[in-house]
Amino acid sequence: MDAQNNIILSVQGLKVHFPLTKGIAKKQIGYVRAVENISFDVERGKTVGIVGESGCGKTTTGKAILRMVKATEGSIYLNGQNLLTMTPREHDQIKRKVQMIFQDPYGSLDPRQKASSIIREILREDGAHHTAKELDDEALRLLTMVGLSEEIGERYPHEMSGGQRQRVGIARALACNPELIICDEPVSALDVSIQAQIINLLTRLQKELGLTYLFIAHDLAVVRHIADTVYVMYLGQFVEKMSSDEMFSSPLHPYTKALLSAIPVVDCEVEKTRKRIELSGEVPSPINCPSGCPFHPRCPYATDICREKMPDREVAFGDHEVACHHYKELLPVKQP
Ligand code: SF4
């Protein structure tokens, strides 16, 4: 099957604007432009990463796909069906196909239920008739699949470690037999050693079950280990798209370079000599987005055209795309 026919999720021209209101009368005085005209495809069995600083719109993108927030414009196709034009009844029938793994597994699990009970409840909601024994067996199978024992299945969330809770969150997502899993910062609340275990688990499950992931994170090093393709997001827009290897070997956009500069390098000699791009100032407010290139107030390479005109995202080479007026002049393109 060619890549085009193998697209499971296609997001086209997605905008999410939240109205900004004032006073008791809730008079609308503007918008928060959380997501601003983004398009991307996710191929079946692959992982697409979205990276960016906190507040860049990546989590809102995930929530729009799940219809947890209302899209202002655009289309979101799952297996060719537009999720945004479906009736609530139609959406109910397919929503189990897209699941989310949350950053804070503790907050997303019912504290009054044991792990096995949480899984059984999700299994029971699939509409088919299950005997109690079938539910018990399937819950145990899923818990085992994510590396948890029957004994841990009898614990409440507060009796588990962070890593164990995240494994329960993954088992709960798998209980819906999903085609796409949106992983929203799934390891950022965990210790580094546990992060690696969860990433390895997600990678193994993807291979075994043919899962497709949309992986949202602020940590580029984590995304590198799991994503095939990465989109860098800034103020609700994609500024660069590339393979995860190219993100490290030949980043083009100054913002991607700045994010990479912030990752510590273990080798002291490399750390001493490498060139850093320091980001000045804070991310501007999505209520008052800067004119032209949204990155220009913080970009060390900004010129007049950057302040006036939004750069188009263009192909630099292969599948590598970048939205920057000056990437050719300022940033030597190193072919991978
Ligand atoms: Fe910097 Fe200009 Fe490129 Fe924007 S378009 S990233 S301001 S050089």
JSON list of C-alpha atoms and ligand atoms in Angstrom, two decimals, residues 253-255 293-297 299-303 306 309 311 323-327 330, ligand 1:
[
{"chain": "A", "resi": 253, "resn": "HIS", "atom": "CA", "xyz": [14.78, 26.74, 11.51]},
{"chain": "A", "resi": 254, "resn": "PRO", "atom": "CA", "xyz": [16.39, 29.02, 14.14]},
{"chain": "A", "resi": 255, "resn": "TYR", "atom": "CA", "xyz": [13.74, 27.95, 16.66]},
{"chain": "A", "resi": 293, "resn": "CYS", "atom": "CA", "xyz": [7.15, 35.55, 11.19]},
{"chain": "A", "resi": 294, "resn": "PRO", "atom": "CA", "xyz": [5.78, 34.74, 14.66]},
{"chain": "A", "resi": 295, "resn": "PHE", "atom": "CA", "xyz": [9.31, 33.98, 15.85]},
{"chain": "A", "resi": 296, "resn": "HIS", "atom": "CA", "xyz": [10.81, 37.35, 14.84]},
{"chain": "A", "resi": 297, "resn": "PRO", "atom": "CA", "xyz": [10.77, 39.04, 18.31]},
{"chain": "A", "resi": 299, "resn": "CYS", "atom": "CA", "xyz": [15.06, 35.44, 16.50]},
{"chain": "A", "resi": 300, "resn": "PRO", "atom": "CA", "xyz": [18.70, 36.60, 16.30]},
{"chain": "A", "resi": 301, "resn": "TYR", "atom": "CA", "xyz": [18.48, 36.59, 12.48]},
{"chain": "A", "resi": 302, "resn": "ALA", "atom": "CA", "xyz": [15.31, 38.67, 12.05]},
{"chain": "A", "resi": 303, "resn": "THR", "atom": "CA", "xyz": [15.30, 41.34, 9.32]},
{"chain": "A", "resi": 306, "resn": "CYS", "atom": "CA", "xyz": [10.61, 38.84, 8.88]},
{"chain": "A", "resi": 309, "resn": "LYS", "atom": "CA", "xyz": [5.71, 38.88, 5.91]},
{"chain": "A", "resi": 311, "resn": "PRO", "atom": "CA", "xyz": [7.24, 32.93, 5.61]},
{"chain": "A", "resi": 323, "resn": "ALA", "atom": "CA", "xyz": [9.11, 28.23, 7.24]},
{"chain": "A", "resi": 324, "resn": "CYS", "atom": "CA", "xyz": [11.91, 30.82, 7.39]},
{"chain": "A", "resi": 325, "resn": "HIS", "atom": "CA", "xyz": [12.81, 33.64, 4.98]},
{"chain": "A", "resi": 326, "resn": "HIS", "atom": "CA", "xyz": [16.52, 33.25, 5.58]},
{"chain": "A", "resi": 327, "resn": "TYR", "atom": "CA", "xyz": [17.26, 29.60, 6.20]},
{"chain": "A", "resi": 330, "resn": "LEU", "atom": "CA", "xyz": [21.90, 32.02, 7.47]},
{"chain": "B", "resi": 1, "resn": "SF4", "atom": "FE1", "xyz": [14.07, 34.26, 12.09]},
{"chain": "B", "resi": 1, "resn": "SF4", "atom": "FE2", "xyz": [13.21, 35.63, 9.99]},
{"chain": "B", "resi": 1, "resn": "SF4", "atom": "FE3", "xyz": [13.51, 33.01, 9.81]},
{"chain": "B", "resi": 1, "resn": "SF4", "atom": "FE4", "xyz": [11.53, 34.02, 11.28]},
{"chain": "B", "resi": 1, "resn": "SF4", "atom": "S1", "xyz": [11.76, 34.19, 9.06]},
{"chain": "B", "resi": 1, "resn": "SF4", "atom": "S2", "xyz": [12.89, 32.38, 11.85]},
{"chain": "B", "resi": 1, "resn": "SF4", "atom": "S3", "xyz": [12.50, 35.84, 12.12]},
{"chain": "B", "resi": 1, "resn": "SF4", "atom": "S4", "xyz": [15.14, 34.52, 10.14]}
]
